Amino acid sequence: MTMNRRAFSTALLAGTAASLISTRGMAANATPPKARNVVLVHGLFADGSCWSEVIARLQTAGLNATSVQNPLTTLPEAVASAERVLARQDGPTVLVGHSFSGMIVTEAGVHPNVSALVYVAARAPDADEDYTALAKTYPTPPASAGIVFDGDEGRLSEEAFLRDFAGDLPEAKAKVLYAVQQPFHKALLAGKTTNAAWRSKPSYYAVSTEDRTINPDLERFMAKRMGAKTIEVKASHLSLISQPAEITQLILEAAGQRP
């Protein structure tokens, strides 16, 4: 009888542990509630207008879309700018981030208005994780060599922007985007997330297979780790501009708007 009780206790503990381990995956893969609001955040070398192609499609689908103007100063200030926009939403909201702003999505995504997360070729760190150290476990993407600094402000050189950031866009369009890129502060890169919203919110990830700014295999690793619904888009880092229809469809799925 004693052995039976021990066996029962062991099985119970094992079952509890398995349940705890699987909780994160279940949350990430859960069906999100229907949402009519979408908040989009841009990353480095860009401004809020980079979402224009996606915004137009979301509006046509009847959704309320807002693009955050990320200050690119420090991570706490960038998160605060997204949180102010999230607080204005009137119900369930899909939070979408491109590139560096995956840090913001990961941190601010715990906001109660956020119903689902979408990462577009974006960073997706765990809480307190050193993203730079994680990225160094993969081959360095070419764009990194094109970052130039003026004091504490960094930006991409024109050559790197056209070749490694926006490589699948017509040159004339890429040059317009280069002209409006916003410089980032060095302090921004030192920030670490304290939350990992993808552990508790339904998550979606769009991998850019031709990415020369974030290693595509690193994107795949982060998407798999979070248990995200993942698509692969044959695009440069700027899939939100070169393949806006595919990115929009993923956002609509996260909003529960696809049949």
Short mmCIF file of N, CA, C and O in Angstrom, two decimals, residues 39-165:
data_model
loop_
_atom_site.label_atom_id
_atom_site.label_comp_id
_atom_site.label_asym_id
_atom_site.label_seq_id
_atom_site.Cartn_x
_atom_site.Cartn_y
_atom_site.Cartn_z
N VAL A 39 -2.08 47.80 -32.76
CA VAL A 39 -1.03 48.79 -32.48
C VAL A 39 0.27 48.26 -33.05
O VAL A 39 0.68 47.13 -32.75
N LEU A 40 0.92 49.08 -33.88
CA LEU A 40 2.11 48.67 -34.60
C LEU A 40 3.31 49.51 -34.14
O LEU A 40 3.19 50.73 -33.98
N VAL A 41 4.44 48.85 -33.94
CA VAL A 41 5.63 49.55 -33.46
C VAL A 41 6.79 49.30 -34.42
O VAL A 41 7.04 48.15 -34.83
N HIS A 42 7.50 50.36 -34.77
CA HIS A 42 8.64 50.23 -35.70
C HIS A 42 9.94 50.03 -34.93
O HIS A 42 10.04 50.30 -33.73
N GLY A 43 10.95 49.57 -35.65
CA GLY A 43 12.26 49.34 -35.05
C GLY A 43 13.28 50.37 -35.45
O GLY A 43 12.94 51.53 -35.75
N LEU A 44 14.55 49.96 -35.46
CA LEU A 44 15.63 50.86 -35.83
C LEU A 44 15.59 51.19 -37.32
O LEU A 44 15.03 50.45 -38.12
N PHE A 45 16.20 52.31 -37.67
CA PHE A 45 16.38 52.74 -39.06
C PHE A 45 15.05 53.05 -39.75
O PHE A 45 14.93 52.96 -40.97
N ALA A 46 14.03 53.40 -38.96
CA ALA A 46 12.70 53.60 -39.55
C ALA A 46 11.91 54.60 -38.71
O ALA A 46 12.39 55.11 -37.70
N ASP A 47 10.69 54.89 -39.15
CA ASP A 47 9.74 55.64 -38.34
C ASP A 47 8.37 55.00 -38.51
O ASP A 47 8.22 53.97 -39.16
N GLY A 48 7.34 55.60 -37.91
CA GLY A 48 6.02 54.99 -37.91
C GLY A 48 5.41 54.80 -39.29
O GLY A 48 4.53 53.96 -39.47
N SER A 49 5.89 55.55 -40.28
CA SER A 49 5.32 55.45 -41.62
C SER A 49 5.66 54.13 -42.31
O SER A 49 5.07 53.79 -43.34
N CYS A 50 6.62 53.37 -41.76
CA CYS A 50 6.99 52.11 -42.42
C CYS A 50 5.84 51.10 -42.42
O CYS A 50 5.84 50.14 -43.18
N TRP A 51 4.81 51.35 -41.59
CA TRP A 51 3.65 50.46 -41.52
C TRP A 51 2.53 50.87 -42.49
O TRP A 51 1.44 50.27 -42.46
N SER A 52 2.75 51.88 -43.30
CA SER A 52 1.68 52.44 -44.13
C SER A 52 0.98 51.42 -45.01
O SER A 52 -0.25 51.41 -45.13
N GLU A 53 1.76 50.54 -45.64
CA GLU A 53 1.16 49.54 -46.54
C GLU A 53 0.27 48.56 -45.77
O GLU A 53 -0.79 48.16 -46.25
N VAL A 54 0.70 48.20 -44.58
CA VAL A 54 -0.08 47.29 -43.75
C VAL A 54 -1.30 48.00 -43.19
O VAL A 54 -2.41 47.45 -43.17
N ILE A 55 -1.12 49.24 -42.73
CA ILE A 55 -2.23 50.01 -42.16
C ILE A 55 -3.38 50.14 -43.14
O ILE A 55 -4.55 49.95 -42.79
N ALA A 56 -3.07 50.47 -44.39
CA ALA A 56 -4.12 50.63 -45.39
C ALA A 56 -4.94 49.36 -45.54
O ALA A 56 -6.18 49.40 -45.66
N ARG A 57 -4.28 48.21 -45.51
CA ARG A 57 -4.99 46.93 -45.64
C ARG A 57 -5.80 46.61 -44.39
O ARG A 57 -6.91 46.07 -44.49
N LEU A 58 -5.28 46.93 -43.23
CA LEU A 58 -6.03 46.70 -41.99
C LEU A 58 -7.28 47.57 -41.95
O LEU A 58 -8.35 47.12 -41.53
N GLN A 59 -7.15 48.81 -42.39
CA GLN A 59 -8.30 49.71 -42.41
C GLN A 59 -9.36 49.22 -43.38
O GLN A 59 -10.56 49.28 -43.09
N THR A 60 -8.94 48.71 -44.52
CA THR A 60 -9.88 48.15 -45.49
C THR A 60 -10.64 46.97 -44.88
O THR A 60 -11.82 46.75 -45.18
N ALA A 61 -9.97 46.23 -43.99
CA ALA A 61 -10.60 45.09 -43.33
C ALA A 61 -11.46 45.51 -42.14
O ALA A 61 -12.05 44.66 -41.46
N GLY A 62 -11.53 46.82 -41.89
CA GLY A 62 -12.39 47.33 -40.83
C GLY A 62 -11.75 47.42 -39.46
O GLY A 62 -12.45 47.62 -38.46
N LEU A 63 -10.44 47.32 -39.39
CA LEU A 63 -9.74 47.39 -38.11
C LEU A 63 -9.23 48.80 -37.84
O LEU A 63 -8.95 49.57 -38.77
N ASN A 64 -9.10 49.11 -36.57
CA ASN A 64 -8.54 50.39 -36.12
C ASN A 64 -7.04 50.20 -35.89
O ASN A 64 -6.63 49.45 -35.01
N ALA A 65 -6.23 50.86 -36.70
CA ALA A 65 -4.77 50.68 -36.62
C ALA A 65 -4.09 51.96 -36.17
O ALA A 65 -4.45 53.06 -36.63
N THR A 66 -3.12 51.82 -35.29
CA THR A 66 -2.33 52.96 -34.82
C THR A 66 -0.86 52.60 -34.86
O THR A 66 -0.46 51.55 -34.35
N SER A 67 -0.04 53.47 -35.45
CA SER A 67 1.40 53.25 -35.50
C SER A 67 2.08 54.12 -34.45
O SER A 67 1.91 55.34 -34.44
N VAL A 68 2.83 53.50 -33.57
CA VAL A 68 3.54 54.21 -32.51
C VAL A 68 4.79 54.87 -33.08
O VAL A 68 5.51 54.27 -33.88
N GLN A 69 5.05 56.10 -32.67
CA GLN A 69 6.30 56.76 -33.03
C GLN A 69 7.32 56.45 -31.94
O GLN A 69 7.39 57.11 -30.91
N ASN A 70 8.08 55.40 -32.17
CA ASN A 70 9.08 54.93 -31.22
C ASN A 70 10.19 55.98 -31.09
O ASN A 70 10.82 56.35 -32.09
N PRO A 71 10.49 56.48 -29.89
CA PRO A 71 11.50 57.52 -29.75
C PRO A 71 12.93 57.03 -29.98
O PRO A 71 13.83 57.86 -30.21
N LEU A 72 13.17 55.72 -29.91
CA LEU A 72 14.51 55.15 -30.16
C LEU A 72 15.57 55.73 -29.24
O LEU A 72 16.73 55.91 -29.64
N THR A 73 15.19 56.01 -28.00
CA THR A 73 16.11 56.61 -27.04
C THR A 73 16.60 55.58 -26.03
O THR A 73 17.77 55.20 -26.03
N THR A 74 15.71 55.14 -25.15
CA THR A 74 16.01 54.05 -24.22
C THR A 74 14.86 53.06 -24.29
O THR A 74 13.75 53.42 -24.72
N LEU A 75 15.09 51.83 -23.85
CA LEU A 75 14.02 50.84 -23.89
C LEU A 75 12.84 51.25 -23.01
O LEU A 75 11.70 51.16 -23.45
N PRO A 76 13.05 51.72 -21.77
CA PRO A 76 11.91 52.14 -20.96
C PRO A 76 11.08 53.25 -21.61
O PRO A 76 9.85 53.23 -21.55
N GLU A 77 11.74 54.21 -22.26
CA GLU A 77 11.00 55.29 -22.93
C GLU A 77 10.25 54.77 -24.14
O GLU A 77 9.12 55.19 -24.42
N ALA A 78 10.85 53.83 -24.86
CA ALA A 78 10.19 53.24 -26.02
C ALA A 78 8.97 52.42 -25.59
O ALA A 78 7.91 52.48 -26.22
N VAL A 79 9.12 51.67 -24.50
CA VAL A 79 8.01 50.88 -23.98
C VAL A 79 6.89 51.81 -23.52
O VAL A 79 5.70 51.56 -23.79
N ALA A 80 7.25 52.89 -22.85
CA ALA A 80 6.24 53.84 -22.36
C ALA A 80 5.46 54.45 -23.51
O ALA A 80 4.24 54.66 -23.40
N SER A 81 6.11 54.72 -24.64
CA SER A 81 5.41 55.30 -25.79
C SER A 81 4.38 54.32 -26.33
O SER A 81 3.28 54.72 -26.74
N ALA A 82 4.69 53.03 -26.32
CA ALA A 82 3.73 52.01 -26.77
C ALA A 82 2.61 51.84 -25.76
O ALA A 82 1.44 51.69 -26.13
N GLU A 83 2.94 51.88 -24.48
CA GLU A 83 1.93 51.69 -23.44
C GLU A 83 0.89 52.82 -23.45
O GLU A 83 -0.29 52.58 -23.18
N ARG A 84 1.32 54.03 -23.77
CA ARG A 84 0.37 55.14 -23.85
C ARG A 84 -0.66 54.91 -24.96
O ARG A 84 -1.85 55.20 -24.80
N VAL A 85 -0.19 54.38 -26.07
CA VAL A 85 -1.11 54.08 -27.18
C VAL A 85 -2.01 52.90 -26.82
O VAL A 85 -3.21 52.92 -27.10
N LEU A 86 -1.45 51.88 -26.19
CA LEU A 86 -2.26 50.73 -25.78
C LEU A 86 -3.36 51.13 -24.82
O LEU A 86 -4.48 50.62 -24.88
N ALA A 87 -3.06 52.07 -23.92
CA ALA A 87 -4.04 52.50 -22.93
C ALA A 87 -5.23 53.21 -23.57
O ALA A 87 -6.33 53.25 -22.98
N ARG A 88 -5.05 53.74 -24.77
CA ARG A 88 -6.14 54.45 -25.46
C ARG A 88 -7.07 53.51 -26.21
O ARG A 88 -8.13 53.94 -26.69
N GLN A 89 -6.70 52.25 -26.36
CA GLN A 89 -7.52 51.32 -27.13
C GLN A 89 -8.77 50.93 -26.34
O GLN A 89 -8.75 50.86 -25.12
N ASP A 90 -9.87 50.69 -27.07
CA ASP A 90 -11.16 50.47 -26.42
C ASP A 90 -11.54 48.99 -26.27
O ASP A 90 -12.69 48.66 -26.04
N GLY A 91 -10.58 48.11 -26.40
CA GLY A 91 -10.87 46.69 -26.26
C GLY A 91 -9.67 45.86 -26.64
O GLY A 91 -8.54 46.37 -26.73
N PRO A 92 -9.88 44.55 -26.91
CA PRO A 92 -8.76 43.68 -27.28
C PRO A 92 -7.94 44.25 -28.43
O PRO A 92 -8.49 44.76 -29.42
N THR A 93 -6.63 44.17 -28.29
CA THR A 93 -5.72 44.82 -29.22
C THR A 93 -4.57 43.88 -29.58
O THR A 93 -3.96 43.27 -28.70
N VAL A 94 -4.28 43.78 -30.87
CA VAL A 94 -3.11 43.02 -31.32
C VAL A 94 -1.91 43.97 -31.33
O VAL A 94 -1.97 45.04 -31.93
N LEU A 95 -0.84 43.58 -30.66
CA LEU A 95 0.38 44.38 -30.61
C LEU A 95 1.40 43.77 -31.57
O LEU A 95 1.74 42.60 -31.45
N VAL A 96 1.86 44.58 -32.51
CA VAL A 96 2.74 44.11 -33.59
C VAL A 96 4.06 44.85 -33.54
O VAL A 96 4.09 46.08 -33.41
N GLY A 97 5.16 44.13 -33.65
CA GLY A 97 6.47 44.77 -33.66
C GLY A 97 7.35 44.26 -34.77
O GLY A 97 7.34 43.08 -35.10
N HIS A 98 8.12 45.18 -35.35
CA HIS A 98 9.09 44.83 -36.39
C HIS A 98 10.51 45.05 -35.86
O HIS A 98 10.78 46.05 -35.19
N SER A 99 11.38 44.10 -36.14
CA SER A 99 12.79 44.27 -35.86
C SER A 99 13.06 44.51 -34.37
O SER A 99 12.61 43.75 -33.52
N PHE A 100 13.77 45.59 -34.03
CA PHE A 100 14.10 45.87 -32.63
C PHE A 100 12.85 45.98 -31.76
O PHE A 100 12.88 45.64 -30.57
N SER A 101 11.75 46.45 -32.33
CA SER A 101 10.56 46.69 -31.49
C SER A 101 9.95 45.40 -30.97
O SER A 101 9.03 45.44 -30.15
N GLY A 102 10.47 44.25 -31.38
CA GLY A 102 10.08 43.02 -30.72
C GLY A 102 10.40 43.07 -29.24
O GLY A 102 9.72 42.44 -28.41
N MET A 103 11.43 43.84 -28.88
CA MET A 103 11.75 44.06 -27.46
C MET A 103 10.59 44.76 -26.77
O MET A 103 10.21 44.42 -25.65
N ILE A 104 10.01 45.73 -27.46
CA ILE A 104 8.90 46.51 -26.90
C ILE A 104 7.65 45.64 -26.78
O ILE A 104 6.94 45.67 -25.78
N VAL A 105 7.38 44.85 -27.81
CA VAL A 105 6.23 43.94 -27.79
C VAL A 105 6.36 42.95 -26.63
O VAL A 105 5.40 42.67 -25.91
N THR A 106 7.56 42.43 -26.45
CA THR A 106 7.80 41.46 -25.39
C THR A 106 7.58 42.07 -24.01
O THR A 106 7.06 41.41 -23.10
N GLU A 107 7.96 43.33 -23.85
CA GLU A 107 7.83 44.00 -22.55
C GLU A 107 6.42 44.56 -22.34
O GLU A 107 5.79 44.32 -21.30
N ALA A 108 5.93 45.32 -23.32
CA ALA A 108 4.63 45.98 -23.17
C ALA A 108 3.46 45.06 -23.43
O ALA A 108 2.31 45.39 -23.11
N GLY A 109 3.73 43.89 -24.00
CA GLY A 109 2.65 42.97 -24.36
C GLY A 109 1.87 42.41 -23.20
O GLY A 109 0.81 41.82 -23.40
N VAL A 110 2.36 42.60 -21.98
CA VAL A 110 1.60 42.14 -20.81
C VAL A 110 0.45 43.09 -20.47
O VAL A 110 -0.37 42.78 -19.60
N HIS A 111 0.37 44.22 -21.16
CA HIS A 111 -0.72 45.19 -20.92
C HIS A 111 -2.06 44.47 -21.08
O HIS A 111 -2.25 43.66 -21.98
N PRO A 112 -3.01 44.75 -20.19
CA PRO A 112 -4.30 44.03 -20.24
C PRO A 112 -5.09 44.19 -21.53
O PRO A 112 -5.93 43.34 -21.85
N ASN A 113 -4.85 45.25 -22.28
CA ASN A 113 -5.57 45.42 -23.55
C ASN A 113 -5.03 44.52 -24.65
O ASN A 113 -5.68 44.35 -25.68
N VAL A 114 -3.84 43.98 -24.48
CA VAL A 114 -3.20 43.18 -25.53
C VAL A 114 -3.76 41.77 -25.54
O VAL A 114 -3.66 41.04 -24.55
N SER A 115 -4.34 41.39 -26.67
CA SER A 115 -4.95 40.06 -26.82
C SER A 115 -4.04 39.08 -27.54
O SER A 115 -4.19 37.86 -27.40
N ALA A 116 -3.11 39.58 -28.35
CA ALA A 116 -2.20 38.72 -29.11
C ALA A 116 -0.99 39.53 -29.53
O ALA A 116 -1.04 40.77 -29.60
N LEU A 117 0.09 38.83 -29.83
CA LEU A 117 1.35 39.45 -30.23
C LEU A 117 1.73 38.98 -31.62
O LEU A 117 1.57 37.80 -31.95
N VAL A 118 2.26 39.90 -32.43
CA VAL A 118 2.78 39.53 -33.74
C VAL A 118 4.19 40.09 -33.88
O VAL A 118 4.42 41.29 -33.69
N TYR A 119 5.13 39.21 -34.18
CA TYR A 119 6.52 39.59 -34.39
C TYR A 119 6.83 39.49 -35.88
O TYR A 119 6.62 38.44 -36.49
N VAL A 120 7.35 40.58 -36.46
CA VAL A 120 7.69 40.60 -37.88
C VAL A 120 9.21 40.75 -38.00
O VAL A 120 9.75 41.83 -37.77
N ALA A 121 9.88 39.64 -38.31
CA ALA A 121 11.35 39.64 -38.36
C ALA A 121 11.91 40.39 -37.16
O ALA A 121 12.75 41.28 -37.29
N ALA A 122 11.43 40.02 -35.98
CA ALA A 122 11.67 40.84 -34.78
C ALA A 122 12.41 40.09 -33.69
O ALA A 122 12.39 38.86 -33.61
N ARG A 123 13.05 40.87 -32.83
CA ARG A 123 13.65 40.33 -31.62
C ARG A 123 12.54 39.79 -30.72
O ARG A 123 11.49 40.41 -30.61
N ALA A 124 12.83 38.68 -30.06
CA ALA A 124 11.84 38.09 -29.14
C ALA A 124 12.59 37.49 -27.96
O ALA A 124 12.67 36.28 -27.80
N PRO A 125 13.15 38.35 -27.10
CA PRO A 125 13.93 37.84 -25.97
C PRO A 125 13.05 37.27 -24.88
O PRO A 125 11.85 37.53 -24.81
N ASP A 126 13.66 36.50 -24.01
CA ASP A 126 12.99 36.08 -22.79
C ASP A 126 13.22 37.18 -21.75
O ASP A 126 14.01 38.10 -21.96
N ALA A 127 12.54 37.09 -20.63
CA ALA A 127 12.71 38.08 -19.57
C ALA A 127 14.15 38.06 -19.07
O ALA A 127 14.72 36.99 -18.81
N ASP A 128 14.75 39.25 -18.98
CA ASP A 128 16.12 39.43 -18.47
C ASP A 128 17.19 38.78 -19.35
O ASP A 128 18.34 38.65 -18.93
N GLU A 129 16.84 38.39 -20.55
CA GLU A 129 17.81 37.76 -21.44
C GLU A 129 18.67 38.81 -22.13
O GLU A 129 18.20 39.88 -22.50
N ASP A 130 19.94 38.48 -22.31
CA ASP A 130 20.86 39.34 -23.05
C ASP A 130 20.70 39.01 -24.53
O ASP A 130 21.26 38.02 -25.01
N TYR A 131 19.94 39.84 -25.24
CA TYR A 131 19.67 39.54 -26.64
C TYR A 131 20.94 39.56 -27.47
O TYR A 131 21.11 38.73 -28.36
N THR A 132 21.84 40.49 -27.17
CA THR A 132 23.09 40.57 -27.94
C THR A 132 23.88 39.28 -27.83
O THR A 132 24.42 38.77 -28.83
N ALA A 133 23.94 38.71 -26.63
CA ALA A 133 24.65 37.44 -26.44
C ALA A 133 23.95 36.32 -27.21
O ALA A 133 24.60 35.46 -27.82
N LEU A 134 22.61 36.32 -27.18
CA LEU A 134 21.86 35.32 -27.94
C LEU A 134 22.16 35.43 -29.43
O LEU A 134 22.41 34.43 -30.11
N ALA A 135 22.15 36.66 -29.95
CA ALA A 135 22.38 36.87 -31.38
C ALA A 135 23.78 36.42 -31.80
O ALA A 135 23.97 35.95 -32.94
N LYS A 136 24.74 36.51 -30.89
CA LYS A 136 26.11 36.14 -31.22
C LYS A 136 26.28 34.63 -31.37
O LYS A 136 27.33 34.17 -31.84
N THR A 137 25.27 33.85 -31.00
CA THR A 137 25.36 32.41 -31.19
C THR A 137 25.02 32.01 -32.63
O THR A 137 25.07 30.83 -32.97
N TYR A 138 24.67 33.00 -33.44
CA TYR A 138 24.38 32.80 -34.87
C TYR A 138 25.32 33.69 -35.67
O TYR A 138 25.81 34.70 -35.17
N PRO A 139 25.58 33.34 -36.96
CA PRO A 139 26.43 34.19 -37.79
C PRO A 139 25.91 35.63 -37.84
O PRO A 139 24.70 35.85 -37.93
N THR A 140 26.82 36.59 -37.77
CA THR A 140 26.45 38.00 -37.75
C THR A 140 25.89 38.41 -39.12
O THR A 140 26.53 38.19 -40.15
N PRO A 141 24.70 39.01 -39.16
CA PRO A 141 24.12 39.44 -40.43
C PRO A 141 24.89 40.62 -41.02
O PRO A 141 25.47 41.43 -40.27
N PRO A 142 24.90 40.78 -42.35
CA PRO A 142 25.71 41.81 -42.99
C PRO A 142 25.38 43.24 -42.57
O PRO A 142 26.27 44.10 -42.53
N ALA A 143 24.12 43.53 -42.27
CA ALA A 143 23.73 44.91 -41.97
C ALA A 143 24.49 45.48 -40.78
O ALA A 143 24.72 46.70 -40.71
N SER A 144 24.88 44.63 -39.85
CA SER A 144 25.56 45.10 -38.64
C SER A 144 26.81 45.92 -38.96
O SER A 144 27.13 46.88 -38.25
N ALA A 145 27.50 45.54 -40.04
CA ALA A 145 28.73 46.25 -40.41
C ALA A 145 28.44 47.63 -40.99
O ALA A 145 29.35 48.46 -41.12
N GLY A 146 27.18 47.89 -41.33
CA GLY A 146 26.82 49.17 -41.94
C GLY A 146 26.33 50.22 -40.98
O GLY A 146 25.93 51.32 -41.40
N ILE A 147 26.34 49.93 -39.68
CA ILE A 147 25.89 50.92 -38.70
C ILE A 147 27.01 51.93 -38.46
O ILE A 147 28.16 51.56 -38.20
N VAL A 148 26.67 53.20 -38.57
CA VAL A 148 27.63 54.28 -38.33
C VAL A 148 27.10 55.15 -37.20
O VAL A 148 25.89 55.32 -37.04
N PHE A 149 28.02 55.71 -36.41
CA PHE A 149 27.64 56.52 -35.26
C PHE A 149 28.12 57.95 -35.41
O PHE A 149 29.23 58.20 -35.88
N ASP A 150 27.26 58.87 -35.00
CA ASP A 150 27.63 60.26 -34.81
C ASP A 150 27.46 60.53 -33.32
O ASP A 150 26.35 60.79 -32.85
N GLY A 151 28.54 60.40 -32.58
CA GLY A 151 28.42 60.50 -31.13
C GLY A 151 27.63 59.32 -30.60
O GLY A 151 27.97 58.16 -30.85
N ASP A 152 26.54 59.60 -29.91
CA ASP A 152 25.71 58.55 -29.32
C ASP A 152 24.58 58.11 -30.24
O ASP A 152 23.78 57.26 -29.87
N GLU A 153 24.48 58.70 -31.43
CA GLU A 153 23.39 58.37 -32.35
C GLU A 153 23.89 57.46 -33.47
O GLU A 153 24.93 57.72 -34.09
N GLY A 154 23.13 56.37 -33.71
CA GLY A 154 23.50 55.43 -34.75
C GLY A 154 22.48 55.39 -35.88
O GLY A 154 21.30 55.68 -35.68
N ARG A 155 22.95 55.02 -37.06
CA ARG A 155 22.08 54.89 -38.22
C ARG A 155 22.76 53.93 -39.20
O ARG A 155 23.92 53.59 -39.04
N LEU A 156 22.02 53.53 -40.23
CA LEU A 156 22.60 52.69 -41.28
C LEU A 156 23.13 53.56 -42.40
O LEU A 156 22.48 54.53 -42.81
N SER A 157 24.29 53.19 -42.92
CA SER A 157 24.79 53.88 -44.11
C SER A 157 23.83 53.63 -45.27
O SER A 157 23.07 52.66 -45.26
N GLU A 158 23.89 54.48 -46.26
CA GLU A 158 22.98 54.31 -47.40
C GLU A 158 23.22 52.98 -48.11
O GLU A 158 22.28 52.28 -48.47
N GLU A 159 24.48 52.61 -48.28
CA GLU A 159 24.79 51.35 -48.96
C GLU A 159 24.20 50.17 -48.21
O GLU A 159 23.56 49.29 -48.80
N ALA A 160 24.39 50.13 -46.89
CA ALA A 160 23.86 49.03 -46.09
C ALA A 160 22.34 49.05 -46.06
O ALA A 160 21.70 47.99 -46.09
N PHE A 161 21.76 50.23 -46.01
CA PHE A 161 20.30 50.34 -45.99
C PHE A 161 19.71 49.74 -47.26
O PHE A 161 18.78 48.93 -47.21
N LEU A 162 20.26 50.12 -48.41
CA LEU A 162 19.71 49.66 -49.69
C LEU A 162 19.97 48.18 -49.92
O LEU A 162 19.11 47.46 -50.43
N ARG A 163 21.13 47.71 -49.51
CA ARG A 163 21.52 46.32 -49.80
C ARG A 163 21.06 45.33 -48.73
O ARG A 163 20.55 44.25 -49.05
N ASP A 164 21.23 45.71 -47.46
CA ASP A 164 21.05 44.74 -46.38
C ASP A 164 19.77 44.92 -45.56
O ASP A 164 19.39 44.02 -44.82
N PHE A 165 19.13 46.07 -45.67
CA PHE A 165 17.92 46.34 -44.90
C PHE A 165 16.69 46.27 -45.79
O PHE A 165 15.68 45.69 -45.42
#
